[in-house]
Amino acid sequence: MSWPKSDADHLIVSSSQMKEIEQKLFSYGMTEEALMEKVGLSMKDFLISNFNLLESGVVVLVGPGHNGGDGLVVARELFLDGVDVSLWCPFPIKRSLTKSHLSYCISIGITQLQSEPDVTGNCFWIEAFFGLGQTKPLPKEIGNLFKKREKFTPGKLISLDVPAGICSDTGKTFDTCAARAISTLTVGLIKVGLLQDMALPYVGSLKRIDIGIPSGVLNLLPKDVPLKISSNDIISLKAPQIECNASKYERGRLAVIAGSKKYRGAALLTLQGAIASGTGSVQAFLPKSISKYAWIKVPEVVFEEESNEEIELIKCLKKIKFDRIESLVVGPGIGLSIEKWEDSALILEEFLGLLVLDADALNRISCSQQGWEWFRKRKGPTWITPNPNEFCRLFPEIDISSPINAASLAARISGVGVLLKGANTVIAVPNGPIWQLTNTSSFVARAGLGDVLAGFVGGIGALGMISEGSFDHGLLAVAALIHSYAASECEEGTNAAFVSKKLGKLFKAIQMKKVQFDT
């Protein structure tokens, strides 16, 4: 799936890749002076467009290198626009270009502070200390300054390129201290570390500063560079297309095995997510205590009642007519069991349709003798939707500190599509792209939404299995994005039941090409 475009708005790069791009621009004749001016002027334009931040004056924190130079260009232009600007330079300036900008700023009347700025002051801080490629902790006095600033005057700092104290490749802080920005204006392309969950409290809202990278230079990047996706990309996605005269059995058929006495709601939420996908037919295998009432909430579903309070997976699988379904979801709320995964494995290996495994299905595989290597035996496509804990149990040998790298490696070695949940969820597929969700809402990290997601993913997959052409693993990213957007835009609330209703309305609008987004 070639979605979205591999352009400057979507590419996610490492610090070394960004530096290589800058060097390529310099080799073409772009000068460091011109690039710094371009960056600084664009940053100034952003700040002027948010002038309320500047009304009490600005302190620019100037670093020793070119990040400090960017800050000085911003300081100069804000000063010339009438903003009260001061500079603080706690480090010896190392770059000649930055020295020249500092000299000019002082010569035109900008005040240079001789001691650290007041952490309780109302001035807005523009942090331009180090930017890209930081490798060591902040000096103790600088780290303490940021701590006190956040304590006494939070929400009054913006960072240029990368917040001080943050690794641009991993998103980790080098110590317990880092600049905590309300916004980060990152230069050129989005750096991978800035999107990782651990960095989000420090990055704030992320704004890309365009530097006009030619498409020919972007094309030099490796083909597996991750892509960021947000609500802006929904309008361009390609949803599975169904023939206008298709019957309900030609619109994707899905089976769901979910629920237990302890997690009764998980089964219902999974089914609500499945129905929201628009798949033509849904059948469910649920414990008796759930199925005898579930029809009231989801009358569209055909129920195959289990006699026990807990799911016996092998019994459910033996009842399924696999030639009459395109997709099977297993796991939400089923709990752990004395039943061995190996007892059911052979049947699932032979299923040619899409298998979606979530929650305790993954935990059962983790406890099995083969573990994740069982995925390689599957004859049909497989998608998994783990949270970080489930992922670590399933792939204990994979370092999860970089979710993008972890999901990518898991997809490559196992041959399955991986949706690794997080604040900015990562999706990786075998021999394909890597996507990371951005601009997500923290309000939707709530119980039950993962169950809705599992059902929705299974339904979208069923539609994909019967669409024209070969099955596209990229639909996993499509489903994740639509689910995330529905959750953040649900007017009624953020609980899972409300979100499932919003999800159904949104996906129908997308299929009908009648959806509008604020960009």
mmCIF file of C-alpha atoms in Angstrom, residues 260-489:
data_model
loop_
_atom_site.group_PDB
_atom_site.id
_atom_site.type_symbol
_atom_site.label_atom_id
_atom_site.label_comp_id
_atom_site.label_asym_id
_atom_site.label_seq_id
_atom_site.Cartn_x
_atom_site.Cartn_y
_atom_site.Cartn_z
ATOM 1 C CA SER A 260 -15.245 -14.835 29.754
ATOM 2 C CA LYS A 261 -17.087 -14.611 33.043
ATOM 3 C CA LYS A 262 -14.583 -12.002 34.226
ATOM 4 C CA TYR A 263 -14.453 -10.026 30.970
ATOM 5 C CA ARG A 264 -18.002 -10.110 29.668
ATOM 6 C CA GLY A 265 -17.874 -6.582 28.307
ATOM 7 C CA ALA A 266 -14.860 -7.362 26.133
ATOM 8 C CA ALA A 267 -16.946 -9.649 23.949
ATOM 9 C CA LEU A 268 -19.672 -7.054 23.390
ATOM 10 C CA LEU A 269 -17.201 -4.280 22.614
ATOM 11 C CA THR A 270 -15.350 -6.494 20.141
ATOM 12 C CA LEU A 271 -18.621 -7.223 18.363
ATOM 13 C CA GLN A 272 -19.542 -3.537 18.309
ATOM 14 C CA GLY A 273 -16.179 -2.784 16.696
ATOM 15 C CA ALA A 274 -16.774 -5.529 14.139
ATOM 16 C CA ILE A 275 -20.205 -4.161 13.249
ATOM 17 C CA ALA A 276 -18.730 -0.663 12.849
ATOM 18 C CA SER A 277 -16.463 -1.988 10.078
ATOM 19 C CA GLY A 278 -19.430 -2.600 7.790
ATOM 20 C CA THR A 279 -18.527 -6.232 7.252
ATOM 21 C CA GLY A 280 -21.499 -8.154 5.910
ATOM 22 C CA SER A 281 -21.806 -10.983 8.430
ATOM 23 C CA VAL A 282 -20.600 -11.470 12.006
ATOM 24 C CA GLN A 283 -20.879 -14.630 14.065
ATOM 25 C CA ALA A 284 -19.704 -14.948 17.654
ATOM 26 C CA PHE A 285 -18.610 -17.760 19.944
ATOM 27 C CA LEU A 286 -19.173 -16.561 23.506
ATOM 28 C CA PRO A 287 -19.695 -18.095 26.940
ATOM 29 C CA LYS A 288 -23.335 -18.833 27.724
ATOM 30 C CA SER A 289 -23.557 -16.124 30.380
ATOM 31 C CA ILE A 290 -22.741 -13.526 27.729
ATOM 32 C CA SER A 291 -24.474 -14.817 24.621
ATOM 33 C CA LYS A 292 -27.902 -15.183 26.218
ATOM 34 C CA TYR A 293 -28.034 -11.407 26.726
ATOM 35 C CA ALA A 294 -25.682 -10.116 24.033
ATOM 36 C CA TRP A 295 -28.313 -10.197 21.285
ATOM 37 C CA ILE A 296 -30.061 -7.279 22.995
ATOM 38 C CA LYS A 297 -27.006 -5.071 22.415
ATOM 39 C CA VAL A 298 -25.900 -6.478 19.058
ATOM 40 C CA PRO A 299 -28.899 -8.111 17.377
ATOM 41 C CA GLU A 300 -27.031 -8.184 14.049
ATOM 42 C CA VAL A 301 -24.705 -10.943 15.276
ATOM 43 C CA VAL A 302 -25.299 -14.682 14.908
ATOM 44 C CA PHE A 303 -24.441 -16.310 18.243
ATOM 45 C CA GLU A 304 -22.965 -19.753 18.744
ATOM 46 C CA GLU A 305 -23.492 -20.296 22.460
ATOM 47 C CA GLU A 306 -20.866 -22.055 24.548
ATOM 48 C CA SER A 307 -22.150 -24.187 27.417
ATOM 49 C CA ASN A 308 -19.331 -23.254 29.797
ATOM 50 C CA GLU A 309 -18.569 -19.987 31.561
ATOM 51 C CA GLU A 310 -15.114 -19.935 29.972
ATOM 52 C CA ILE A 311 -14.184 -20.319 26.317
ATOM 53 C CA GLU A 312 -12.843 -23.697 25.214
ATOM 54 C CA LEU A 313 -10.990 -22.617 22.117
ATOM 55 C CA ILE A 314 -10.701 -26.030 20.492
ATOM 56 C CA LYS A 315 -14.470 -26.612 20.772
ATOM 57 C CA CYS A 316 -15.197 -23.237 19.185
ATOM 58 C CA LEU A 317 -12.800 -23.815 16.311
ATOM 59 C CA LYS A 318 -14.310 -27.205 15.521
ATOM 60 C CA LYS A 319 -17.701 -25.538 15.067
ATOM 61 C CA ILE A 320 -16.492 -22.915 12.599
ATOM 62 C CA LYS A 321 -16.980 -23.493 8.879
ATOM 63 C CA PHE A 322 -13.725 -21.884 7.817
ATOM 64 C CA ASP A 323 -14.634 -21.870 4.139
ATOM 65 C CA ARG A 324 -17.475 -19.507 5.031
ATOM 66 C CA ILE A 325 -15.486 -16.770 6.769
ATOM 67 C CA GLU A 326 -12.792 -14.389 5.581
ATOM 68 C CA SER A 327 -11.548 -13.313 8.995
ATOM 69 C CA LEU A 328 -11.368 -14.657 12.551
ATOM 70 C CA VAL A 329 -10.727 -12.620 15.716
ATOM 71 C CA VAL A 330 -9.510 -14.558 18.753
ATOM 72 C CA GLY A 331 -8.596 -13.307 22.182
ATOM 73 C CA PRO A 332 -10.396 -10.277 23.631
ATOM 74 C CA GLY A 333 -11.372 -11.107 27.193
ATOM 75 C CA ILE A 334 -10.986 -14.900 26.915
ATOM 76 C CA GLY A 335 -8.523 -15.055 29.813
ATOM 77 C CA LEU A 336 -5.818 -17.625 30.356
ATOM 78 C CA SER A 337 -6.707 -21.308 30.505
ATOM 79 C CA ILE A 338 -5.392 -24.741 31.367
ATOM 80 C CA GLU A 339 -6.148 -25.486 27.721
ATOM 81 C CA LYS A 340 -2.891 -25.579 25.769
ATOM 82 C CA TRP A 341 -2.439 -23.374 22.723
ATOM 83 C CA GLU A 342 -0.981 -26.360 20.892
ATOM 84 C CA ASP A 343 -4.384 -28.081 21.080
ATOM 85 C CA SER A 344 -5.876 -25.448 18.777
ATOM 86 C CA ALA A 345 -2.803 -24.510 16.785
ATOM 87 C CA LEU A 346 -3.166 -26.984 13.910
ATOM 88 C CA ILE A 347 -6.676 -25.829 12.999
ATOM 89 C CA LEU A 348 -5.576 -22.185 12.983
ATOM 90 C CA GLU A 349 -2.467 -22.992 10.947
ATOM 91 C CA GLU A 350 -4.618 -24.354 8.131
ATOM 92 C CA PHE A 351 -7.047 -21.398 8.037
ATOM 93 C CA LEU A 352 -6.398 -19.494 4.797
ATOM 94 C CA GLY A 353 -8.245 -16.364 5.872
ATOM 95 C CA LEU A 354 -7.067 -13.519 8.087
ATOM 96 C CA LEU A 355 -6.408 -14.388 11.725
ATOM 97 C CA VAL A 356 -6.496 -11.462 14.184
ATOM 98 C CA LEU A 357 -5.005 -12.260 17.588
ATOM 99 C CA ASP A 358 -5.453 -9.968 20.565
ATOM 100 C CA ALA A 359 -4.999 -9.912 24.335
ATOM 101 C CA ASP A 360 -5.103 -13.370 25.944
ATOM 102 C CA ALA A 361 -4.723 -15.189 22.647
ATOM 103 C CA LEU A 362 -1.282 -13.579 22.515
ATOM 104 C CA ASN A 363 -0.623 -14.412 26.154
ATOM 105 C CA ARG A 364 -1.494 -18.053 25.485
ATOM 106 C CA ILE A 365 0.934 -18.130 22.562
ATOM 107 C CA SER A 366 3.599 -16.574 24.814
ATOM 108 C CA CYS A 367 3.138 -19.472 27.238
ATOM 109 C CA SER A 368 3.281 -22.101 24.512
ATOM 110 C CA GLN A 369 6.332 -24.156 23.648
ATOM 111 C CA GLN A 370 6.910 -22.508 20.263
ATOM 112 C CA GLY A 371 5.977 -18.975 21.254
ATOM 113 C CA TRP A 372 5.924 -16.448 18.414
ATOM 114 C CA GLU A 373 7.642 -18.870 16.042
ATOM 115 C CA TRP A 374 4.261 -20.566 15.646
ATOM 116 C CA PHE A 375 3.211 -17.637 13.439
ATOM 117 C CA ARG A 376 5.504 -18.945 10.705
ATOM 118 C CA LYS A 377 3.293 -22.013 10.309
ATOM 119 C CA ARG A 378 0.235 -19.997 9.373
ATOM 120 C CA LYS A 379 -0.952 -20.498 5.781
ATOM 121 C CA GLY A 380 -3.037 -17.320 5.771
ATOM 122 C CA PRO A 381 -2.262 -13.729 6.806
ATOM 123 C CA THR A 382 -2.052 -12.906 10.508
ATOM 124 C CA TRP A 383 -2.393 -9.645 12.427
ATOM 125 C CA ILE A 384 -1.578 -9.157 16.101
ATOM 126 C CA THR A 385 -2.582 -6.199 18.292
ATOM 127 C CA PRO A 386 -0.472 -6.324 21.478
ATOM 128 C CA ASN A 387 -0.042 -3.682 24.130
ATOM 129 C CA PRO A 388 3.588 -3.216 25.285
ATOM 130 C CA ASN A 389 3.342 -5.807 28.067
ATOM 131 C CA GLU A 390 1.814 -8.414 25.769
ATOM 132 C CA PHE A 391 4.469 -7.641 23.158
ATOM 133 C CA CYS A 392 7.293 -8.165 25.661
ATOM 134 C CA ARG A 393 5.870 -11.505 26.750
ATOM 135 C CA LEU A 394 5.496 -12.592 23.138
ATOM 136 C CA PHE A 395 8.887 -11.319 21.924
ATOM 137 C CA PRO A 396 11.089 -11.322 25.053
ATOM 138 C CA GLU A 397 14.268 -11.085 22.986
ATOM 139 C CA ILE A 398 13.220 -7.813 21.297
ATOM 140 C CA ASP A 399 14.122 -4.498 22.945
ATOM 141 C CA ILE A 400 10.929 -2.435 23.060
ATOM 142 C CA SER A 401 12.602 0.854 24.015
ATOM 143 C CA SER A 402 12.232 1.882 20.359
ATOM 144 C CA PRO A 403 8.666 0.849 19.424
ATOM 145 C CA ILE A 404 9.263 1.459 15.717
ATOM 146 C CA ASN A 405 12.302 -0.807 15.652
ATOM 147 C CA ALA A 406 10.604 -3.388 17.868
ATOM 148 C CA ALA A 407 7.438 -3.649 15.773
ATOM 149 C CA SER A 408 9.431 -3.703 12.540
ATOM 150 C CA LEU A 409 11.694 -6.511 13.743
ATOM 151 C CA ALA A 410 8.755 -8.533 15.068
ATOM 152 C CA ALA A 411 6.907 -8.260 11.750
ATOM 153 C CA ARG A 412 10.018 -9.224 9.811
ATOM 154 C CA ILE A 413 10.953 -12.330 11.800
ATOM 155 C CA SER A 414 7.420 -13.623 12.361
ATOM 156 C CA GLY A 415 5.736 -12.750 9.070
ATOM 157 C CA VAL A 416 2.712 -11.137 10.751
ATOM 158 C CA GLY A 417 1.276 -7.638 10.768
ATOM 159 C CA VAL A 418 2.030 -5.979 14.114
ATOM 160 C CA LEU A 419 -0.040 -3.215 15.682
ATOM 161 C CA LEU A 420 1.920 -2.190 18.777
ATOM 162 C CA LYS A 421 -0.381 -0.082 20.919
ATOM 163 C CA GLY A 422 0.750 3.130 22.552
ATOM 164 C CA ALA A 423 -0.005 6.828 22.717
ATOM 165 C CA ASN A 424 1.408 6.931 19.175
ATOM 166 C CA THR A 425 0.643 3.405 17.977
ATOM 167 C CA VAL A 426 3.108 1.731 15.581
ATOM 168 C CA ILE A 427 2.044 -0.539 12.721
ATOM 169 C CA ALA A 428 4.539 -2.747 10.893
ATOM 170 C CA VAL A 429 3.839 -5.368 8.252
ATOM 171 C CA PRO A 430 5.958 -8.119 6.658
ATOM 172 C CA ASN A 431 8.117 -6.800 3.818
ATOM 173 C CA GLY A 432 6.251 -3.513 3.887
ATOM 174 C CA PRO A 433 6.119 -0.018 5.318
ATOM 175 C CA ILE A 434 6.088 1.068 8.938
ATOM 176 C CA TRP A 435 3.554 3.616 10.111
ATOM 177 C CA GLN A 436 3.228 5.581 13.341
ATOM 178 C CA LEU A 437 0.093 7.395 14.436
ATOM 179 C CA THR A 438 0.504 11.043 15.441
ATOM 180 C CA ASN A 439 -1.672 13.810 16.857
ATOM 181 C CA THR A 440 -3.567 11.281 18.942
ATOM 182 C CA SER A 441 -5.679 12.201 21.964
ATOM 183 C CA SER A 442 -4.634 11.295 25.503
ATOM 184 C CA PHE A 443 -8.301 11.271 26.533
ATOM 185 C CA VAL A 444 -8.935 7.984 24.729
ATOM 186 C CA ALA A 445 -6.543 5.776 26.697
ATOM 187 C CA ARG A 446 -9.439 3.914 28.294
ATOM 188 C CA ALA A 447 -10.476 0.345 29.013
ATOM 189 C CA GLY A 448 -12.396 -1.353 26.233
ATOM 190 C CA LEU A 449 -11.078 0.600 23.278
ATOM 191 C CA GLY A 450 -8.630 -2.202 22.494
ATOM 192 C CA ASP A 451 -11.549 -4.616 22.236
ATOM 193 C CA VAL A 452 -13.353 -2.270 19.846
ATOM 194 C CA LEU A 453 -10.129 -2.028 17.838
ATOM 195 C CA ALA A 454 -9.754 -5.821 17.601
ATOM 196 C CA GLY A 455 -13.266 -6.202 16.226
ATOM 197 C CA PHE A 456 -12.890 -3.290 13.828
ATOM 198 C CA VAL A 457 -9.540 -4.585 12.566
ATOM 199 C CA GLY A 458 -11.074 -8.010 11.999
ATOM 200 C CA GLY A 459 -13.963 -6.521 10.056
ATOM 201 C CA ILE A 460 -11.742 -4.326 7.891
ATOM 202 C CA GLY A 461 -9.567 -7.364 7.246
ATOM 203 C CA ALA A 462 -12.601 -9.387 6.167
ATOM 204 C CA LEU A 463 -13.505 -6.651 3.690
ATOM 205 C CA GLY A 464 -9.913 -6.644 2.459
ATOM 206 C CA MET A 465 -9.913 -10.393 1.924
ATOM 207 C CA ILE A 466 -12.835 -10.208 -0.530
ATOM 208 C CA SER A 467 -11.791 -6.982 -2.288
ATOM 209 C CA GLU A 468 -10.240 -7.096 -5.728
ATOM 210 C CA GLY A 469 -6.520 -7.760 -5.926
ATOM 211 C CA SER A 470 -4.197 -9.375 -3.417
ATOM 212 C CA PHE A 471 -4.683 -8.924 0.319
ATOM 213 C CA ASP A 472 -3.049 -5.717 1.571
ATOM 214 C CA HIS A 473 -1.482 -5.760 5.033
ATOM 215 C CA GLY A 474 -1.586 -1.959 4.924
ATOM 216 C CA LEU A 475 -5.264 -2.151 5.882
ATOM 217 C CA LEU A 476 -4.051 -2.712 9.437
ATOM 218 C CA ALA A 477 -2.694 0.848 9.450
ATOM 219 C CA VAL A 478 -5.889 2.132 7.839
ATOM 220 C CA ALA A 479 -8.005 0.515 10.554
ATOM 221 C CA ALA A 480 -5.766 1.804 13.348
ATOM 222 C CA LEU A 481 -5.928 5.379 12.076
ATOM 223 C CA ILE A 482 -9.708 5.398 11.616
ATOM 224 C CA HIS A 483 -10.203 3.910 15.093
ATOM 225 C CA SER A 484 -7.897 6.512 16.638
ATOM 226 C CA TYR A 485 -9.620 9.394 14.878
ATOM 227 C CA ALA A 486 -13.094 8.174 15.822
ATOM 228 C CA ALA A 487 -12.026 7.920 19.460
ATOM 229 C CA SER A 488 -10.627 11.452 19.552
ATOM 230 C CA GLU A 489 -13.610 12.977 17.716
#
